[in-house]
Amino acid sequence: MMNPLRSDAIAILDSGAGGLTVAREVMRQLPRETVIYVGDTARCPYGPRPESEVRRFTLEIVQFLMQFRLKALVIACNTATAAALETVRSRLAVPVLGVIEPGARAAIKVTKRNRVGVIGTQGTIRSGAYEKALRRLHPGITVFSLACPAFVPLVEGGKRGSEEAGRIVAETLEPLKETGIDSLILGCTHYPLLADPISCAMGESVAIISSAEETAAELSTILQHQNLLSDIETPRHRFFTTGSPETFARIAEDWFGHPIHVEQVALEPLEPVTG
Ligand code: DGL
């Protein structure tokens, strides 16, 4: 890979539309950067899939992204971060950021009672990646984890503001309410799109933590440190989905507040990988 240039793009990937929560924050904190986003909507959700399959899918997205000039890659998916961050880092010459460490760091800054909840997909919760990251930062922390498999289909189905979403979120989070947590990590990038029903279910005493801000801040620090910040006046972002561009564009417009153009992409399959 060539030496990155300041005008090169930042790639952001997710299993679907959830990574838009990170993309929006990256665009807010780094408004001169060009973003290339890929959502593997056709194969979403990644959460219930085996780790090796998630790793292969992630590498297929990375392979597609290699045709662009990139200066950094953000794996804006907790499930893919847990399954593939180290593998992707070992294969790319540019900085590769995940969302788990930043999410854990954000929670440590906020918790006062050192009792933290984590919600995520089955894959993320099964990996124990948040517990490990939180304990590395603070060995005395108590962590309560809960998989919420019903949440991602609500977001990808465009139902985030519905009554059904409110009901499902409240029922799913019930087990966390008696734990005494004072902060809850949204350990799936789709969940900030459900922040209202989540905070309504948990009540005011629980701080809701998303990794988007901390991830974008870390990216900003890295680019600054490597003298790679762009000075482009009006960057031209590109959004790709493996699924329906119309559905993806509707979710993106709802989240960004303005229409975006979405392109469809077919990813080249890779052989199953073990490493
Ligand atoms: N948004 C993703 C995450 O952060 C995954 C959702 C899914 O595909 O299950 O884990």
GROMACS .gro file of C-alpha atoms and ligand atoms in nm:
model
  285
    1MET     CA    1   0.000   0.000   0.000
    2MET     CA    2   0.122   0.348  -0.091
    3ASN     CA    3   0.195   0.608   0.177
    4PRO     CA    4  -0.136   0.769   0.274
    5LEU     CA    5  -0.207   1.126   0.166
    6ARG     CA    6  -0.405   1.389   0.355
    7SER     CA    7  -0.671   1.388   0.082
    8ASP     CA    8  -0.724   1.009   0.111
    9ALA     CA    9  -1.053   0.880   0.248
   10ILE     CA   10  -1.157   0.729   0.579
   11ALA     CA   11  -1.335   0.397   0.530
   12ILE     CA   12  -1.613   0.299   0.768
   13LEU     CA   13  -1.774  -0.044   0.762
   14ASP     CA   14  -2.065  -0.214   0.934
   15SER     CA   15  -2.298  -0.507   0.884
   16GLY     CA   16  -2.566  -0.256   0.784
   17ALA     CA   17  -2.684   0.091   0.877
   18GLY     CA   18  -2.564   0.091   1.239
   19GLY     CA   19  -2.221   0.227   1.153
   20LEU     CA   20  -2.392   0.544   1.031
   21THR     CA   21  -2.402   0.644   1.399
   22VAL     CA   22  -2.021   0.646   1.391
   23ALA     CA   23  -2.006   0.799   1.041
   24ARG     CA   24  -2.223   1.093   1.151
   25GLU     CA   25  -1.994   1.161   1.446
   26VAL     CA   26  -1.680   1.131   1.228
   27MET     CA   27  -1.831   1.381   0.982
   28ARG     CA   28  -1.922   1.615   1.270
   29GLN     CA   29  -1.578   1.607   1.435
   30LEU     CA   30  -1.383   1.589   1.107
   31PRO     CA   31  -1.593   1.784   0.854
   32ARG     CA   32  -1.314   1.803   0.594
   33GLU     CA   33  -1.262   1.429   0.571
   34THR     CA   34  -1.399   1.214   0.289
   35VAL     CA   35  -1.588   0.908   0.416
   36ILE     CA   36  -1.644   0.587   0.222
   37TYR     CA   37  -1.906   0.378   0.400
   38VAL     CA   38  -1.993   0.015   0.334
   39GLY     CA   39  -2.292  -0.153   0.501
   40ASP     CA   40  -2.327  -0.528   0.438
   41THR     CA   41  -2.703  -0.499   0.472
   42ALA     CA   42  -2.776  -0.807   0.260
   43ARG     CA   43  -2.607  -1.026   0.525
   44CYS     CA   44  -2.714  -0.827   0.832
   45PRO     CA   45  -2.740  -0.926   1.115
   46TYR     CA   46  -2.386  -1.040   1.189
   47GLY     CA   47  -2.471  -1.085   1.559
   48PRO     CA   48  -2.601  -1.444   1.551
   49ARG     CA   49  -2.332  -1.568   1.305
   50PRO     CA   50  -2.021  -1.769   1.401
   51GLU     CA   51  -1.710  -1.558   1.464
   52SER     CA   52  -1.521  -1.710   1.168
   53GLU     CA   53  -1.801  -1.613   0.930
   54VAL     CA   54  -1.812  -1.254   1.062
   55ARG     CA   55  -1.434  -1.235   1.017
   56ARG     CA   56  -1.461  -1.356   0.655
   57PHE     CA   57  -1.743  -1.111   0.575
   58THR     CA   58  -1.539  -0.828   0.727
   59LEU     CA   59  -1.237  -0.922   0.514
   60GLU     CA   60  -1.459  -0.925   0.205
   61ILE     CA   61  -1.563  -0.566   0.278
   62VAL     CA   62  -1.198  -0.471   0.337
   63GLN     CA   63  -1.104  -0.632   0.004
   64PHE     CA   64  -1.367  -0.417  -0.171
   65LEU     CA   65  -1.238  -0.106   0.004
   66MET     CA   66  -0.882  -0.168  -0.113
   67GLN     CA   67  -0.964  -0.016  -0.455
   68PHE     CA   68  -0.987   0.329  -0.289
   69ARG     CA   69  -0.705   0.545  -0.156
   70LEU     CA   70  -0.751   0.515   0.221
   71LYS     CA   71  -0.569   0.667   0.518
   72ALA     CA   72  -0.767   0.491   0.794
   73LEU     CA   73  -1.034   0.227   0.844
   74VAL     CA   74  -1.298   0.223   1.117
   75ILE     CA   75  -1.470  -0.108   1.189
   76ALA     CA   76  -1.792   0.059   1.306
   77CYS     CA   77  -1.945  -0.268   1.415
   78ASN     CA   78  -1.886  -0.420   1.757
   79THR     CA   79  -1.951  -0.774   1.633
   80ALA     CA   80  -1.694  -0.734   1.354
   81THR     CA   81  -1.451  -0.556   1.590
   82ALA     CA   82  -1.469  -0.851   1.833
   83ALA     CA   83  -1.424  -1.104   1.550
   84ALA     CA   84  -1.182  -0.936   1.310
   85LEU     CA   85  -1.002  -0.627   1.444
   86GLU     CA   86  -0.665  -0.798   1.500
   87THR     CA   87  -0.680  -0.985   1.166
   88VAL     CA   88  -0.762  -0.668   0.971
   89ARG     CA   89  -0.492  -0.472   1.156
   90SER     CA   90  -0.235  -0.735   1.068
   91ARG     CA   91  -0.321  -0.701   0.697
   92LEU     CA   92  -0.341  -0.324   0.649
   93ALA     CA   93  -0.070  -0.061   0.657
   94VAL     CA   94  -0.306   0.219   0.768
   95PRO     CA   95  -0.454   0.269   1.118
   96VAL     CA   96  -0.751   0.039   1.184
   97LEU     CA   97  -0.986   0.141   1.466
   98GLY     CA   98  -1.254  -0.069   1.632
   99VAL     CA   99  -1.538   0.055   1.851
  100ILE     CA  100  -1.500  -0.162   2.163
  101GLU     CA  101  -1.197   0.003   2.329
  102PRO     CA  102  -1.340   0.354   2.273
  103GLY     CA  103  -1.678   0.244   2.415
  104ALA     CA  104  -1.513   0.094   2.722
  105ARG     CA  105  -1.304   0.409   2.774
  106ALA     CA  106  -1.611   0.631   2.749
  107ALA     CA  107  -1.790   0.422   3.015
  108ILE     CA  108  -1.495   0.433   3.257
  109LYS     CA  109  -1.498   0.812   3.232
  110VAL     CA  110  -1.866   0.828   3.324
  111THR     CA  111  -1.932   0.555   3.585
  112LYS     CA  112  -1.927   0.664   3.948
  113ARG     CA  113  -2.033   0.340   4.117
  114ASN     CA  114  -1.814   0.121   3.889
  115ARG     CA  115  -2.119  -0.080   3.786
  116VAL     CA  116  -2.152  -0.081   3.409
  117GLY     CA  117  -2.403  -0.251   3.181
  118VAL     CA  118  -2.322  -0.363   2.826
  119ILE     CA  119  -2.579  -0.448   2.562
  120GLY     CA  120  -2.486  -0.588   2.223
  121THR     CA  121  -2.542  -0.865   1.972
  122GLN     CA  122  -2.502  -1.230   2.069
  123GLY     CA  123  -2.160  -1.234   1.897
  124THR     CA  124  -2.028  -0.933   2.089
  125ILE     CA  125  -2.162  -1.046   2.425
  126ARG     CA  126  -2.040  -1.406   2.370
  127SER     CA  127  -1.690  -1.276   2.286
  128GLY     CA  128  -1.655  -1.110   2.628
  129ALA     CA  129  -1.463  -0.831   2.449
  130TYR     CA  130  -1.622  -0.549   2.653
  131GLU     CA  131  -1.560  -0.719   2.988
  132LYS     CA  132  -1.196  -0.768   2.889
  133ALA     CA  133  -1.156  -0.409   2.769
  134LEU     CA  134  -1.330  -0.267   3.080
  135ARG     CA  135  -1.126  -0.480   3.321
  136ARG     CA  136  -0.803  -0.387   3.146
  137LEU     CA  137  -0.887  -0.023   3.212
  138HIS     CA  138  -1.031  -0.078   3.561
  139PRO     CA  139  -0.979  -0.419   3.728
  140GLY     CA  140  -1.237  -0.344   3.999
  141ILE     CA  141  -1.529  -0.282   3.766
  142THR     CA  142  -1.849  -0.489   3.780
  143VAL     CA  143  -1.999  -0.558   3.438
  144PHE     CA  144  -2.350  -0.678   3.354
  145SER     CA  145  -2.387  -0.795   2.993
  146LEU     CA  146  -2.701  -0.864   2.795
  147ALA     CA  147  -2.750  -0.972   2.432
  148CYS     CA  148  -3.041  -0.797   2.260
  149PRO     CA  149  -3.097  -0.983   1.932
  150ALA     CA  150  -3.433  -0.816   1.866
  151PHE     CA  151  -3.288  -0.462   1.839
  152VAL     CA  152  -3.098  -0.471   1.505
  153PRO     CA  153  -3.402  -0.593   1.302
  154LEU     CA  154  -3.601  -0.297   1.442
  155VAL     CA  155  -3.342  -0.052   1.308
  156GLU     CA  156  -3.282  -0.223   0.971
  157GLY     CA  157  -3.660  -0.254   0.933
  158GLY     CA  158  -3.698   0.124   0.971
  159LYS     CA  159  -3.906   0.085   1.289
  160ARG     CA  160  -3.690   0.275   1.536
  161GLY     CA  161  -3.955   0.528   1.633
  162SER     CA  162  -4.243   0.279   1.653
  163GLU     CA  163  -4.451   0.172   1.951
  164GLU     CA  164  -4.331  -0.183   1.885
  165ALA     CA  165  -3.971  -0.068   1.927
  166GLY     CA  166  -4.053   0.095   2.261
  167ARG     CA  167  -4.224  -0.221   2.387
  168ILE     CA  168  -3.951  -0.463   2.272
  169VAL     CA  169  -3.672  -0.244   2.412
  170ALA     CA  170  -3.844  -0.208   2.752
  171GLU     CA  171  -3.912  -0.584   2.780
  172THR     CA  172  -3.559  -0.682   2.673
  173LEU     CA  173  -3.385  -0.444   2.917
  174GLU     CA  174  -3.593  -0.549   3.217
  175PRO     CA  175  -3.318  -0.781   3.359
  176LEU     CA  176  -3.073  -0.488   3.377
  177LYS     CA  177  -3.300  -0.267   3.582
  178GLU     CA  178  -3.227  -0.432   3.919
  179THR     CA  179  -2.849  -0.446   3.876
  180GLY     CA  180  -2.767  -0.099   4.011
  181ILE     CA  181  -2.569   0.003   3.702
  182ASP     CA  182  -2.513   0.376   3.659
  183SER     CA  183  -2.405   0.359   3.295
  184LEU     CA  184  -2.501   0.144   2.999
  185ILE     CA  185  -2.274   0.092   2.699
  186LEU     CA  186  -2.457   0.066   2.368
  187GLY     CA  187  -2.225  -0.213   2.251
  188CYS     CA  188  -2.376  -0.227   1.904
  189THR     CA  189  -2.356   0.063   1.661
  190HIS     CA  190  -2.721   0.014   1.569
  191TYR     CA  191  -2.836   0.091   1.923
  192PRO     CA  192  -2.784   0.471   1.928
  193LEU     CA  193  -3.066   0.472   1.673
  194LEU     CA  194  -3.279   0.334   1.959
  195ALA     CA  195  -3.135   0.569   2.223
  196ASP     CA  196  -3.473   0.723   2.309
  197PRO     CA  197  -3.656   0.399   2.397
  198ILE     CA  198  -3.339   0.267   2.567
  199SER     CA  199  -3.299   0.568   2.793
  200CYS     CA  200  -3.673   0.575   2.859
  201ALA     CA  201  -3.657   0.208   2.969
  202MET     CA  202  -3.348   0.254   3.190
  203GLY     CA  203  -3.449   0.584   3.352
  204GLU     CA  204  -3.257   0.905   3.415
  205SER     CA  205  -3.013   0.759   3.666
  206VAL     CA  206  -2.841   0.548   3.399
  207ALA     CA  207  -2.604   0.727   3.158
  208ILE     CA  208  -2.627   0.597   2.802
  209ILE     CA  209  -2.283   0.553   2.643
  210SER     CA  210  -2.219   0.522   2.272
  211SER     CA  211  -1.871   0.466   2.132
  212ALA     CA  212  -1.925   0.697   1.834
  213GLU     CA  213  -1.786   1.016   1.992
  214GLU     CA  214  -1.484   0.850   2.150
  215THR     CA  215  -1.405   0.658   1.829
  216ALA     CA  216  -1.422   0.975   1.619
  217ALA     CA  217  -1.205   1.157   1.875
  218GLU     CA  218  -0.946   0.877   1.863
  219LEU     CA  219  -0.947   0.890   1.482
  220SER     CA  220  -0.898   1.264   1.494
  221THR     CA  221  -0.600   1.229   1.730
  222ILE     CA  222  -0.438   0.964   1.511
  223LEU     CA  223  -0.478   1.168   1.191
  224GLN     CA  224  -0.348   1.479   1.362
  225HIS     CA  225  -0.051   1.293   1.504
  226GLN     CA  226   0.036   1.149   1.163
  227ASN     CA  227  -0.014   1.487   0.994
  228LEU     CA  228  -0.291   1.338   0.781
  229LEU     CA  229  -0.581   1.576   0.846
  230SER     CA  230  -0.752   1.677   0.522
  231ASP     CA  231  -0.815   2.036   0.414
  232ILE     CA  232  -1.078   1.952   0.150
  233GLU     CA  233  -1.355   2.217   0.156
  234THR     CA  234  -1.646   1.996   0.052
  235PRO     CA  235  -1.561   1.628   0.076
  236ARG     CA  236  -1.759   1.391  -0.146
  237HIS     CA  237  -1.866   1.097   0.068
  238ARG     CA  238  -1.975   0.767  -0.081
  239PHE     CA  239  -2.217   0.516   0.068
  240PHE     CA  240  -2.235   0.154  -0.045
  241THR     CA  241  -2.473  -0.121   0.060
  242THR     CA  242  -2.493  -0.486  -0.037
  243GLY     CA  243  -2.870  -0.467   0.014
  244SER     CA  244  -3.142  -0.235  -0.109
  245PRO     CA  245  -3.008   0.119  -0.170
  246GLU     CA  246  -3.360   0.261  -0.122
  247THR     CA  247  -3.406   0.106   0.224
  248PHE     CA  248  -3.054   0.208   0.328
  249ALA     CA  249  -3.109   0.563   0.198
  250ARG     CA  250  -3.432   0.593   0.400
  251ILE     CA  251  -3.258   0.495   0.726
  252ALA     CA  252  -2.961   0.723   0.646
  253GLU     CA  253  -3.185   1.019   0.564
  254ASP     CA  254  -3.375   0.971   0.889
  255TRP     CA  255  -3.043   0.970   1.081
  256PHE     CA  256  -2.858   1.247   0.891
  257GLY     CA  257  -3.161   1.467   0.834
  258HIS     CA  258  -3.087   1.508   0.463
  259PRO     CA  259  -3.099   1.278   0.158
  260ILE     CA  260  -2.790   1.081   0.058
  261HIS     CA  261  -2.702   0.891  -0.257
  262VAL     CA  262  -2.646   0.518  -0.198
  263GLU     CA  263  -2.471   0.279  -0.436
  264GLN     CA  264  -2.518  -0.096  -0.446
  265VAL     CA  265  -2.215  -0.324  -0.429
  266ALA     CA  266  -2.165  -0.698  -0.470
  267LEU     CA  267  -1.874  -0.821  -0.257
  268GLU     CA  268  -1.630  -1.078  -0.396
  269PRO     CA  269  -1.648  -1.395  -0.186
  270LEU     CA  270  -1.336  -1.511   0.001
  271GLU     CA  271  -1.255  -1.866   0.104
  272PRO     CA  272  -1.341  -1.942   0.470
  273VAL     CA  273  -1.051  -1.822   0.691
  274THR     CA  274  -0.932  -1.947   1.025
  275GLY     CA  275  -0.671  -1.683   1.119
  276DGL     N1  276  -2.396  -0.289   1.428
  276DGL     C1  277  -2.334  -0.409   1.460
  276DGL     C2  278  -2.259  -0.409   1.591
  276DGL     O1  279  -2.216  -0.303   1.633
  276DGL     C3  280  -2.393  -0.542   1.430
  276DGL     C4  281  -2.536  -0.565   1.410
  276DGL     C5  282  -2.557  -0.701   1.352
  276DGL     O2  283  -2.527  -0.715   1.232
  276DGL     O3  284  -2.597  -0.795   1.421
  276DGL     O4  285  -2.240  -0.509   1.653
   0.00000   0.00000   0.00000
